[in-house]
XYZ file of C-alpha atoms in Angstrom:
619
model
C 48.043 -9.990 -17.204
C 50.236 -12.180 -19.450
C 51.606 -9.697 -21.958
C 54.531 -12.055 -23.357
C 54.524 -13.237 -26.716
C 55.901 -17.175 -25.831
C 57.544 -19.172 -28.588
C 55.830 -22.409 -27.422
C 52.392 -22.833 -25.390
C 51.689 -26.355 -24.066
C 47.996 -26.890 -23.615
C 47.577 -29.338 -20.778
C 49.845 -30.783 -18.217
C 49.775 -34.677 -18.029
C 52.349 -37.068 -19.709
C 52.254 -35.558 -23.157
C 52.476 -32.100 -22.233
C 54.612 -31.921 -19.371
C 56.987 -33.634 -21.674
C 56.504 -31.608 -24.437
C 56.696 -28.377 -22.544
C 60.156 -29.840 -20.607
C 61.503 -30.174 -23.881
C 60.549 -26.842 -25.834
C 62.084 -25.194 -22.529
C 65.089 -27.182 -22.423
C 65.619 -26.582 -26.391
C 65.861 -22.590 -25.326
C 62.091 -21.797 -26.213
C 60.199 -19.544 -23.915
C 57.452 -21.586 -23.205
C 54.035 -21.551 -21.247
C 52.697 -24.600 -19.533
C 48.527 -24.158 -19.131
C 46.802 -26.627 -17.068
C 43.191 -26.253 -15.433
C 44.546 -27.317 -11.991
C 48.274 -26.980 -10.954
C 47.988 -29.886 -8.677
C 47.404 -32.317 -11.474
C 50.446 -31.872 -12.964
C 51.930 -35.188 -14.183
C 48.552 -37.212 -12.589
C 48.880 -40.645 -13.524
C 45.053 -40.751 -14.136
C 44.449 -44.504 -14.475
C 47.329 -47.014 -13.113
C 50.317 -46.493 -10.853
C 52.669 -47.919 -13.100
C 55.140 -47.086 -16.055
C 56.614 -49.129 -18.608
C 55.605 -52.838 -19.850
C 55.685 -54.640 -22.902
C 56.833 -52.078 -25.823
C 55.714 -49.299 -23.669
C 59.304 -49.767 -21.212
C 61.159 -49.349 -24.684
C 59.279 -45.913 -25.236
C 60.242 -44.551 -21.506
C 63.974 -45.731 -21.972
C 64.056 -43.905 -25.155
C 62.375 -40.368 -23.689
C 65.258 -40.905 -21.178
C 68.225 -41.310 -23.969
C 66.894 -38.233 -25.616
C 66.377 -36.135 -22.217
C 63.236 -36.547 -21.506
C 62.236 -36.642 -17.867
C 59.718 -39.486 -17.795
C 62.269 -42.344 -16.813
C 63.635 -40.386 -14.181
C 60.477 -39.389 -12.707
C 59.520 -43.293 -12.809
C 62.876 -44.117 -11.166
C 62.414 -41.465 -8.285
C 58.992 -42.603 -7.441
C 59.144 -46.072 -8.038
C 57.593 -48.819 -5.727
C 58.508 -52.150 -7.541
C 60.770 -52.528 -10.706
C 60.214 -55.877 -13.101
C 61.781 -56.560 -16.268
C 59.324 -58.458 -18.608
C 59.554 -61.203 -21.206
C 63.405 -62.424 -19.557
C 62.227 -65.739 -20.650
C 62.058 -64.527 -24.466
C 64.853 -62.708 -26.577
C 66.272 -59.783 -25.887
C 63.882 -57.550 -28.282
C 61.098 -58.672 -26.218
C 62.460 -57.682 -22.637
C 60.840 -54.801 -21.394
C 60.889 -52.936 -18.268
C 58.240 -51.678 -15.880
C 57.951 -49.965 -12.590
C 55.096 -49.588 -10.181
C 55.061 -46.316 -9.019
C 54.028 -44.360 -6.131
C 51.063 -42.312 -7.879
C 51.220 -39.346 -5.162
C 55.271 -39.229 -5.673
C 55.485 -39.440 -9.229
C 53.232 -36.681 -9.934
C 55.480 -34.463 -7.206
C 58.416 -35.676 -8.905
C 56.991 -34.277 -12.337
C 55.853 -30.743 -10.910
C 59.501 -30.258 -9.086
C 61.131 -31.259 -12.275
C 59.594 -29.134 -14.501
C 59.586 -26.092 -11.885
C 63.353 -26.576 -11.923
C 63.070 -26.074 -15.863
C 64.615 -23.003 -17.352
C 62.592 -21.067 -19.684
C 59.362 -22.611 -18.205
C 55.887 -20.535 -16.950
C 53.027 -22.196 -15.650
C 49.555 -20.777 -15.563
C 46.229 -22.441 -14.272
C 43.021 -22.108 -16.536
C 41.371 -23.448 -19.301
C 42.180 -22.932 -23.181
C 38.781 -22.498 -24.876
C 39.930 -21.327 -27.901
C 43.273 -20.795 -30.440
C 43.711 -17.606 -32.174
C 44.250 -18.311 -35.787
C 45.428 -15.848 -38.525
C 46.440 -16.642 -41.957
C 45.827 -20.521 -41.358
C 48.612 -20.206 -38.338
C 47.834 -20.242 -34.773
C 49.097 -17.218 -32.989
C 47.597 -17.716 -29.699
C 45.198 -19.417 -27.116
C 42.009 -17.826 -25.368
C 41.584 -19.029 -21.765
C 37.948 -19.363 -19.952
C 39.114 -16.127 -18.176
C 39.185 -13.972 -21.450
C 42.791 -13.579 -21.682
C 44.422 -14.067 -25.088
C 47.838 -15.028 -24.698
C 50.316 -14.738 -27.807
C 52.657 -17.541 -28.920
C 54.671 -18.714 -32.118
C 53.524 -22.284 -31.948
C 50.847 -24.362 -29.654
C 51.137 -27.939 -28.775
C 47.238 -29.342 -27.798
C 47.863 -32.329 -25.052
C 44.039 -32.455 -24.014
C 44.197 -36.199 -22.771
C 40.090 -36.908 -22.462
C 39.491 -33.644 -21.231
C 37.982 -32.623 -24.676
C 34.309 -32.687 -24.019
C 34.577 -35.906 -21.657
C 31.550 -37.435 -20.234
C 32.107 -40.444 -17.561
C 29.866 -43.145 -17.315
C 28.787 -45.086 -13.936
C 25.926 -47.238 -14.826
C 23.012 -45.010 -16.112
C 24.665 -41.794 -14.281
C 26.553 -39.555 -16.618
C 28.814 -36.433 -15.666
C 30.374 -34.235 -17.477
C 34.276 -34.651 -16.770
C 37.776 -34.917 -17.992
C 38.289 -37.055 -15.061
C 36.507 -38.044 -11.902
C 35.911 -34.629 -10.129
C 37.557 -32.759 -12.723
C 35.693 -30.332 -15.265
C 35.687 -30.941 -19.047
C 37.320 -28.708 -21.702
C 35.138 -27.548 -24.371
C 35.385 -25.074 -26.936
C 38.589 -26.181 -28.946
C 36.901 -29.330 -30.818
C 33.697 -27.211 -32.240
C 36.632 -24.646 -33.455
C 38.816 -27.294 -35.014
C 35.915 -28.662 -36.905
C 34.888 -25.686 -38.356
C 38.154 -24.904 -39.597
C 37.807 -28.317 -41.324
C 39.394 -30.867 -39.010
C 37.760 -34.017 -38.499
C 37.001 -35.339 -35.052
C 35.633 -38.631 -33.551
C 34.812 -39.945 -30.087
C 36.834 -42.602 -28.393
C 36.315 -44.127 -25.106
C 38.726 -45.709 -22.017
C 37.705 -46.846 -18.564
C 39.355 -47.204 -15.093
C 38.836 -49.439 -12.325
C 37.692 -49.718 -8.787
C 39.966 -48.596 -5.845
C 39.921 -50.192 -2.841
C 40.874 -50.084 0.725
C 43.938 -52.332 1.049
C 43.527 -52.778 4.672
C 40.295 -54.642 3.916
C 41.483 -57.578 1.890
C 42.698 -60.731 3.023
C 46.101 -61.413 0.858
C 46.341 -65.023 2.080
C 44.069 -65.788 -0.608
C 46.401 -64.256 -3.246
C 49.457 -64.966 -5.098
C 52.053 -62.695 -4.201
C 54.430 -61.131 -6.936
C 57.403 -59.573 -5.906
C 59.830 -57.215 -7.750
C 62.933 -58.669 -9.550
C 65.586 -59.143 -7.238
C 68.345 -57.026 -8.466
C 65.905 -53.820 -9.802
C 67.304 -51.711 -12.651
C 66.275 -48.600 -13.440
C 64.911 -46.655 -16.506
C 67.055 -43.517 -16.953
C 70.649 -44.382 -18.338
C 71.759 -41.466 -15.600
C 72.577 -42.506 -12.371
C 69.412 -42.176 -10.406
C 69.002 -43.562 -7.051
C 68.839 -47.323 -6.725
C 65.868 -49.114 -5.234
C 66.503 -50.842 -1.809
C 62.874 -51.715 -1.309
C 59.951 -52.870 -2.847
C 56.313 -53.399 -2.411
C 54.425 -56.622 -3.599
C 51.661 -56.879 -6.041
C 49.138 -59.605 -5.767
C 47.238 -61.796 -8.357
C 43.675 -62.860 -8.160
C 41.339 -64.656 -9.979
C 37.545 -64.175 -10.931
C 35.251 -66.777 -10.818
C 31.813 -67.526 -12.103
C 30.000 -66.275 -9.366
C 31.741 -62.878 -10.072
C 30.600 -63.190 -13.479
C 27.109 -64.038 -13.019
C 26.192 -60.830 -10.740
C 28.310 -58.765 -13.473
C 25.964 -60.060 -16.123
C 22.715 -59.053 -14.061
C 23.899 -55.527 -14.679
C 24.257 -55.580 -18.285
C 21.054 -53.965 -18.601
C 22.393 -51.002 -16.949
C 25.575 -50.864 -18.517
C 26.147 -47.917 -20.933
C 28.535 -50.246 -23.111
C 25.766 -52.834 -23.391
C 22.146 -50.549 -23.646
C 23.688 -48.075 -26.745
C 24.234 -45.044 -24.244
C 28.066 -45.431 -25.267
C 29.010 -45.311 -29.284
C 32.457 -44.892 -28.891
C 35.481 -47.522 -29.514
C 37.279 -48.493 -26.454
C 40.904 -50.030 -26.245
C 41.033 -53.383 -27.786
C 43.842 -54.971 -25.341
C 42.372 -53.362 -22.151
C 38.972 -54.458 -22.270
C 36.572 -53.295 -19.020
C 35.570 -56.223 -17.237
C 32.287 -56.495 -18.436
C 33.425 -56.565 -21.835
C 35.584 -59.429 -21.289
C 33.096 -61.782 -19.851
C 31.039 -60.849 -22.766
C 33.240 -61.553 -25.512
C 34.682 -64.569 -23.598
C 32.115 -66.194 -22.089
C 33.746 -69.684 -22.391
C 36.162 -68.631 -19.828
C 35.595 -69.459 -16.083
C 38.005 -66.717 -14.798
C 39.955 -63.694 -15.481
C 43.279 -62.493 -13.863
C 43.430 -59.500 -11.689
C 46.499 -57.271 -10.501
C 46.007 -56.142 -7.174
C 48.611 -53.119 -7.145
C 49.497 -50.734 -4.460
C 49.289 -46.873 -5.142
C 51.916 -45.777 -3.109
C 54.201 -45.952 0.101
C 52.114 -44.078 2.509
C 48.445 -45.180 1.245
C 45.958 -47.979 1.615
C 44.751 -47.593 -1.775
C 44.835 -50.283 -3.932
C 44.361 -50.305 -7.644
C 42.576 -53.400 -9.021
C 43.941 -53.827 -12.493
C 41.931 -56.020 -14.954
C 38.846 -54.953 -13.274
C 37.735 -51.510 -15.757
C 34.105 -51.141 -15.466
C 31.304 -48.697 -16.314
C 28.710 -50.926 -14.373
C 26.650 -49.349 -11.674
C 28.484 -48.907 -8.236
C 26.716 -51.351 -6.688
C 26.944 -53.988 -8.915
C 30.726 -53.475 -8.993
C 30.974 -54.076 -5.170
C 28.862 -56.641 -5.144
C 30.626 -58.786 -7.423
C 33.943 -57.949 -6.385
C 33.037 -58.946 -2.762
C 32.864 -62.679 -4.645
C 36.858 -62.769 -5.717
C 38.666 -64.439 -3.226
C 40.235 -61.837 -0.536
C 37.881 -59.547 -1.367
C 34.852 -60.490 0.873
C 34.961 -57.457 2.862
C 36.353 -54.949 0.441
C 35.595 -51.154 0.903
C 35.609 -48.959 -2.161
C 37.468 -45.681 -2.450
C 36.389 -45.110 -5.834
C 34.114 -46.744 -8.416
C 35.297 -47.643 -11.834
C 34.078 -45.830 -14.470
C 34.268 -45.224 -18.105
C 35.050 -41.630 -20.096
C 34.309 -40.686 -23.566
C 36.618 -37.564 -24.839
C 36.897 -36.114 -28.747
C 39.802 -37.200 -30.737
C 41.452 -36.375 -34.083
C 42.224 -38.809 -36.645
C 46.087 -38.407 -36.681
C 46.243 -38.590 -40.522
C 45.471 -35.453 -40.230
C 49.268 -34.291 -38.762
C 52.669 -34.153 -40.514
C 55.786 -36.812 -39.091
C 56.564 -33.765 -37.010
C 52.868 -33.880 -35.302
C 52.265 -30.530 -36.556
C 48.704 -30.119 -38.279
C 48.463 -30.107 -41.887
C 45.617 -27.342 -41.794
C 46.763 -24.846 -39.235
C 50.419 -23.859 -39.244
C 52.440 -24.025 -35.915
C 49.436 -26.048 -34.274
C 50.685 -29.247 -33.049
C 48.751 -32.212 -31.380
C 50.414 -34.849 -29.123
C 48.929 -37.775 -26.928
C 45.199 -38.758 -26.480
C 44.050 -36.096 -28.780
C 45.555 -38.044 -31.772
C 43.721 -41.632 -30.601
C 46.229 -43.327 -28.776
C 46.125 -44.439 -24.906
C 48.915 -44.888 -22.630
C 51.337 -43.011 -20.638
C 54.582 -44.013 -22.336
C 52.658 -43.178 -25.902
C 51.211 -39.920 -24.953
C 54.794 -39.008 -23.437
C 56.784 -40.020 -26.491
C 54.607 -37.938 -28.734
C 54.766 -34.770 -26.470
C 58.616 -35.191 -26.442
C 58.560 -34.928 -30.303
C 55.818 -32.020 -30.363
C 57.772 -30.189 -28.155
C 61.163 -30.512 -30.247
C 59.370 -29.736 -33.281
C 57.727 -26.749 -32.305
C 60.664 -25.198 -30.769
C 62.690 -26.034 -34.023
C 59.849 -24.794 -35.937
C 60.075 -21.173 -34.708
C 63.645 -20.863 -34.424
C 63.956 -21.912 -38.419
C 65.622 -25.243 -37.854
C 64.747 -28.431 -39.312
C 62.018 -30.712 -38.644
C 63.238 -33.565 -36.105
C 61.770 -37.142 -37.019
C 62.686 -40.584 -36.057
C 62.314 -43.517 -38.576
C 60.667 -46.738 -37.747
C 64.238 -48.654 -37.571
C 65.421 -45.790 -35.154
C 62.751 -45.929 -32.335
C 59.549 -47.308 -30.804
C 58.546 -43.603 -31.044
C 59.217 -43.534 -34.653
C 57.186 -46.318 -35.188
C 54.065 -45.141 -33.108
C 54.011 -41.758 -34.895
C 54.786 -43.406 -38.315
C 51.778 -45.969 -37.941
C 49.387 -42.911 -36.706
C 50.141 -40.429 -39.641
C 50.469 -42.794 -42.205
C 47.625 -45.660 -41.179
C 45.650 -43.817 -38.521
C 43.698 -45.464 -36.142
C 39.790 -45.811 -35.042
C 40.561 -47.377 -31.694
C 42.523 -46.292 -28.964
C 46.320 -47.127 -30.388
C 48.406 -49.079 -27.927
C 52.183 -49.653 -28.769
C 53.448 -53.388 -28.939
C 56.823 -55.256 -29.773
C 54.712 -56.701 -33.123
C 54.232 -53.273 -34.492
C 57.858 -53.014 -35.000
C 59.339 -54.751 -37.536
C 62.776 -53.873 -36.484
C 62.294 -54.571 -32.571
C 65.568 -56.383 -32.303
C 67.489 -53.214 -33.312
C 65.024 -51.492 -31.059
C 65.875 -52.821 -27.816
C 65.203 -51.615 -24.275
C 69.351 -52.052 -23.313
C 70.455 -49.671 -26.565
C 68.226 -46.465 -26.558
C 70.887 -44.518 -25.256
C 73.018 -45.737 -28.147
C 70.173 -45.495 -30.882
C 69.042 -41.841 -29.645
C 71.420 -40.016 -27.397
C 73.932 -38.381 -29.846
C 70.960 -37.395 -31.891
C 69.329 -35.510 -29.209
C 72.721 -34.043 -28.070
C 73.056 -32.662 -31.592
C 69.774 -31.006 -30.896
C 70.655 -29.671 -27.819
C 68.153 -31.187 -25.604
C 70.696 -34.498 -24.468
C 73.297 -33.229 -22.183
C 77.036 -33.715 -22.371
C 77.335 -35.784 -19.297
C 74.649 -38.280 -21.067
C 76.520 -38.220 -24.493
C 79.933 -39.035 -22.398
C 78.155 -41.965 -20.821
C 77.214 -43.552 -24.072
C 80.685 -43.109 -25.186
C 82.126 -44.887 -22.363
C 79.283 -47.797 -22.782
C 79.995 -48.315 -26.432
C 84.044 -48.460 -25.423
C 83.402 -50.566 -22.862
C 81.376 -53.242 -24.380
C 83.578 -53.249 -27.639
C 86.594 -54.172 -25.071
C 84.531 -57.082 -23.264
C 83.046 -58.162 -26.772
C 87.062 -58.345 -28.437
C 87.934 -59.946 -25.088
C 85.407 -62.654 -25.473
C 86.057 -63.392 -29.688
C 89.840 -63.706 -28.697
C 89.803 -65.774 -25.814
C 89.897 -69.576 -25.730
C 88.680 -71.862 -23.431
C 89.758 -75.365 -22.649
C 87.528 -78.390 -22.537
C 88.205 -79.031 -19.044
C 86.986 -75.541 -18.102
C 83.700 -75.589 -20.691
C 82.376 -78.781 -20.044
C 81.141 -78.848 -16.360
C 79.554 -75.333 -17.286
C 77.957 -77.027 -20.489
C 76.858 -80.179 -18.666
C 74.754 -77.915 -16.271
C 72.709 -76.335 -19.350
C 72.435 -79.989 -21.064
C 74.306 -78.904 -23.988
C 76.839 -81.288 -25.735
C 80.807 -81.430 -24.250
C 83.517 -80.373 -26.574
C 86.817 -82.210 -27.464
C 88.933 -79.223 -28.283
C 89.247 -75.213 -27.185
C 86.794 -72.632 -28.260
C 86.703 -69.210 -28.181
C 84.415 -67.645 -25.700
C 82.283 -65.632 -27.936
C 81.530 -68.946 -29.483
C 80.225 -71.243 -26.460
C 78.121 -67.972 -25.769
C 76.147 -68.396 -28.628
C 75.108 -72.019 -27.554
C 71.420 -71.855 -26.374
C 70.921 -71.001 -22.515
C 74.442 -70.231 -22.353
C 75.153 -66.432 -20.422
C 77.852 -64.351 -19.820
C 76.945 -64.969 -15.832
C 77.470 -68.793 -16.200
C 80.746 -68.339 -17.717
C 81.924 -66.211 -14.960
C 82.385 -69.054 -12.842
C 85.745 -69.305 -14.974
C 88.265 -67.298 -13.268
C 89.865 -65.904 -16.130
C 86.492 -64.758 -17.400
C 85.356 -62.990 -13.951
C 88.738 -61.360 -13.499
C 88.413 -59.984 -16.727
C 84.756 -58.808 -16.625
C 84.153 -58.004 -12.761
C 84.796 -54.262 -13.087
C 82.041 -53.721 -16.029
C 78.896 -52.221 -15.342
C 75.861 -55.065 -15.844
C 74.768 -52.925 -18.769
C 78.098 -52.848 -20.675
C 78.157 -56.915 -20.165
C 74.388 -56.841 -21.274
C 75.422 -55.104 -24.358
C 78.223 -56.933 -25.140
C 76.267 -60.564 -24.636
C 73.495 -59.381 -26.927
C 75.846 -57.943 -29.363
C 77.706 -61.506 -29.822
C 75.076 -63.667 -29.119
C 72.414 -62.111 -32.061
C 75.235 -61.146 -34.387
C 73.534 -62.747 -37.191
C 70.235 -61.937 -36.523
C 71.137 -58.129 -36.112
C 72.699 -57.896 -39.273
C 70.074 -59.320 -41.115
C 67.647 -56.466 -39.782
C 70.331 -54.141 -40.445
C 70.351 -55.470 -44.199
C 66.334 -55.459 -44.004
C 66.891 -51.707 -42.898
C 69.283 -50.495 -45.969
C 66.693 -52.039 -48.497
C 63.901 -49.958 -46.875
C 65.925 -46.633 -46.675
C 66.383 -46.940 -50.900
C 62.622 -46.647 -50.835
C 62.678 -44.020 -48.331
C 64.644 -41.648 -50.374
C 62.168 -41.510 -53.279
C 60.810 -38.753 -52.115
C 56.695 -37.712 -53.334
C 55.940 -34.287 -54.163
C 53.943 -32.375 -51.763
C 51.598 -31.604 -54.517
C 51.668 -34.684 -56.560
C 48.474 -35.174 -58.133
C 47.170 -38.866 -57.804
C 43.998 -38.603 -59.520
C 46.193 -38.277 -62.755
C 47.594 -41.754 -62.207
C 44.388 -43.730 -63.603
C 46.081 -47.103 -63.367
C 46.225 -46.963 -59.429
C 43.430 -48.345 -57.699
C 40.634 -46.053 -56.702
C 41.273 -46.651 -52.998
C 44.854 -46.358 -53.368
C 44.355 -42.697 -54.677
C 42.108 -41.611 -52.157
C 44.159 -42.771 -49.589
C 47.232 -41.371 -50.642
C 45.047 -37.917 -51.657
C 44.238 -38.015 -47.943
C 47.525 -38.988 -46.209
C 49.922 -37.601 -48.569
C 53.024 -39.551 -48.021
C 56.220 -38.113 -48.095
C 58.074 -40.981 -49.650
C 57.189 -44.244 -51.662
C 58.142 -46.287 -48.466
C 55.392 -44.475 -46.567
C 53.223 -44.843 -49.556
C 53.308 -48.693 -49.305
C 52.468 -48.558 -45.675
C 49.208 -47.221 -46.273
C 46.330 -49.541 -45.533
C 44.726 -50.418 -48.918
C 47.766 -49.487 -51.195
C 48.752 -52.554 -52.687
C 52.379 -53.376 -53.938
C 51.197 -53.062 -57.587
C 50.351 -49.440 -56.810
C 53.858 -48.910 -55.235
C 55.231 -50.121 -58.255
C 53.166 -47.785 -60.597
C 54.184 -45.011 -58.487
C 57.823 -46.004 -58.850
C 57.520 -46.162 -62.339
C 56.398 -42.803 -62.669
C 58.441 -40.914 -60.699
C 61.623 -42.621 -62.181
C-alpha cells in the first residue's frame, strides 16, 4: 500500500510529533506522520493552555525557529496573560488559555498545508532494524513502511494504563487504545525502560457553576502574542476563575484514600512533582486548610470547564461528592472524571544531544518518551528531533543548542546529562543564564540560526533585523538625550525617587528602580521620538538599558563556560583507566559519555576534583 521510502517517519501526532513532522518536512525531507487517530492530531490531552513560567519562553523559541506552536496558540487563544510582570524580565512568561478544539483544528490545517508531508492512520507496533540502524516501521495492519530515520513521539500511549479508583483501563488517553510492542522490542535491543505517571482533573458543565462565589481572572488589557509573525490580535477574551478547596472537601477526599491507586500500592510509578494530584496535595500538606483551583474554559463554543489543580485518580463518586463542597460547585455536573495514567518511558541518558539514540542509528525520541511533562517541553524536543533527523539523512551537521542559547538547550542538556526519574518540567530556575534567555529576545537569539538551517523564513529574518536596528536606534536616542530637572522631577516624584538638580541622560534616569520608558513618555521630547516604535522594540531597548550590567556579567560567565565546552572528550575515552576518579564519576561518565569537560561537570555525582583530574589528563 505504501511503497515509498521516506526520509523521516514520525510516530505520534501530539505536540512533539507535530513539530517534528513539520520541521523535517519544511526542511525538505519526505516525511510521513503516523497517528492512531487522525482526529486527535495536536490534541491538548490535559489543560487547555500553552506557555506559562519558562514554558512560554520555549513556545517563543519554537516560533523564532519556524515551528508552529506559537502560531497555533495565537490563532486558538481565548485569553492571554504575561506572567511574573512584578519580577525582572528574565521571569516574564507568556501564557494563553486556548480553545481546545480550535487548537487541534489549527494544528491539522497547518500540517496539511506543509509540503513534503504525508499522513497515515495506524498503530506502529515495531521498528525494522538492520545493522543497528532503523530502516522503517511495522504497523498493526502488517504494513512495512521503509524510512531513513524514525522519530518516536508516543506520549503516554506506550503500554498506557488508566486508573479511576479501583478501575483500570488500558489506554493512552481515556477512550483511546494504548500502543504496545515498541517498548518490548527496544528493551530486547538493550534499552532501559521505566514507568511514569501523570494525571488529569475532572471536566465539568460550566452551566452548573455559580461564578459569583469565585474570583474572576481576566486576561491582560493589551494582550500580546506568542508568534513573532503578524498573527491575528485578540479582540475579545474569556475569563478564568479562582476558587479554593476547604476542610470539608479534604475530609471527603481522605475517606476515599483506601480506594486510591496512589495510596493502596496499585500505582508504583513516579508522578509529576510540580503538578501533584489533589489527594497527593492534601496528604503531603496536611496542615494546609485550602488549595487554590483555577476554573478554565475549554473554548468559545463549549460549556466544558477544566478544573486546574484538582487532578485525581480517586473513584468518580468521591471526586464529585468532594467537588460539590467547593464554593460555586454545589450543583456541579461532571462531564468526565479525573484519572491517572501510567506509561513507559526511556531514561534520556540513552540519547545524544541531537535526541538520536546511542544504541540505534537514525532513531530519535522526543516528548514524554524521554521522561518530560508538558506540551511545550514536548514540542521543543520534537522540533529538534525533526531538524536532526532531516540533517542526518541528508548528510548535514548535527544541530544543537547550548544552555546559554535557549531554554530548549537547557532542557535537552538536562535530560541527556542528568537524566530524570520523575516527569521533568522546565522552570526558569533550571537556566543559569535566564537573563539572556528572555521571552522577548527569542527571535534575536535563534531566528538567524534557524534561517541558516533552511527552516526559518526570510520574512522572519527580515523582521529580526528590523527589530535589532530599531531597538539600537532607540537605545542611542535614550543614551544621548538629556532631560532637565524640571522635566524629570515630577515623574520621579510619582515613583518616590529622589529628585535631581541637574540634567541627566534619559538612559541614566531609566535605570532607576520602578522607572519605565512608558512613564518617561509623559515628556514630549521622548514621546515624539518613540511614538512610531513597536511595543516589542521599546521593550527590547528598555531591557538592554536597565539591565546592561547584569547582561554583561552573564555574558562573561558564558565566555568562561565556553572554554570548558571547547575541551572535547574522545567518544572512546576509557574512564576506568583513570583510577584517581571517584568510582561514581567513572560509572556515571561511562554511562552518559559526555562530549565535553563542561558537560561532564554537570553530571550528578561528578565532583569539581573529578573534573580537574580529567582536565589534567586531557591536556
